[in-house]
């Protein structure tokens, strides 16, 4: 049986969130391919994981017998998240852009699961696991656009997911999501609609392709 780890981080619920909607389409197709599989779901917006603390950080490099009760409790919370990542055959992450970066709740999850000597370092424990990130954004930060230099979501996630965790990374990027709500962006609505359509098509195609590859 296969396991998909699905992380959502948008503050908006359901269809009000592009990242949630597109990620849900990916998950539906995945489950159609693996009806007997397992989905581990975390909504870090609705149920935030603890932000990293000194106790949680230092516990990662301390021997179990040397940890204080506070360190032991903090490490146990990190370990639960780490083991979910390690047991996943694939990972799906909804990562909307807020103020040019990922939500702090998603950053907190990453800070907990990146553990030098285990999930990061010379031999990351989840190395090679495929991860699909739905990186939605209200505008466009694609190469050649005026705000290209403000794109910190994909650059950052490439550094941590590929560079630190050794995951096999792929992006789906629904953009211009503010166009239907912002009168100043009304002329961009056709581009938004095309981007949204492409994102849903990519979600289904990538989910099916990845599910088939893992099952092979």
PDB file of C-alpha atoms in Angstrom, residues 18-20 22-24 26 92-96 132-136 170-174 199 203:
ATOM      1  CA  UNK A  18      -6.345  28.042  -4.999  1.00  0.00           C
ATOM      2  CA  UNK A  19      -3.608  25.967  -3.365  1.00  0.00           C
ATOM      3  CA  UNK A  20      -6.159  23.856  -1.478  1.00  0.00           C
ATOM      4  CA  UNK A  22      -5.542  22.315  -6.852  1.00  0.00           C
ATOM      5  CA  UNK A  23      -3.977  20.090  -4.185  1.00  0.00           C
ATOM      6  CA  UNK A  24      -7.370  18.474  -3.622  1.00  0.00           C
ATOM      7  CA  UNK A  26      -4.149  16.040  -7.178  1.00  0.00           C
ATOM      8  CA  UNK A  92       1.891  16.957  -1.622  1.00  0.00           C
ATOM      9  CA  UNK A  93       2.257  20.499  -0.262  1.00  0.00           C
ATOM     10  CA  UNK A  94      -0.026  23.498  -0.708  1.00  0.00           C
ATOM     11  CA  UNK A  95       2.185  26.581  -0.454  1.00  0.00           C
ATOM     12  CA  UNK A  96       0.434  29.885  -1.173  1.00  0.00           C
ATOM     13  CA  UNK A 132       4.669  18.126  -5.587  1.00  0.00           C
ATOM     14  CA  UNK A 133       4.204  21.707  -4.387  1.00  0.00           C
ATOM     15  CA  UNK A 134       1.167  23.773  -5.370  1.00  0.00           C
ATOM     16  CA  UNK A 135       2.694  27.256  -5.210  1.00  0.00           C
ATOM     17  CA  UNK A 136      -0.223  29.619  -5.758  1.00  0.00           C
ATOM     18  CA  UNK A 170       8.010  19.393  -8.867  1.00  0.00           C
ATOM     19  CA  UNK A 171       5.858  22.549  -8.888  1.00  0.00           C
ATOM     20  CA  UNK A 172       2.343  23.427  -9.975  1.00  0.00           C
ATOM     21  CA  UNK A 173       1.938  27.225 -10.087  1.00  0.00           C
ATOM     22  CA  UNK A 174      -1.578  28.730 -10.229  1.00  0.00           C
ATOM     23  CA  UNK A 199      -2.978  23.985 -12.803  1.00  0.00           C
ATOM     24  CA  UNK A 203      -2.512  18.281 -10.870  1.00  0.00           C
TER      25      UNK A 203
END
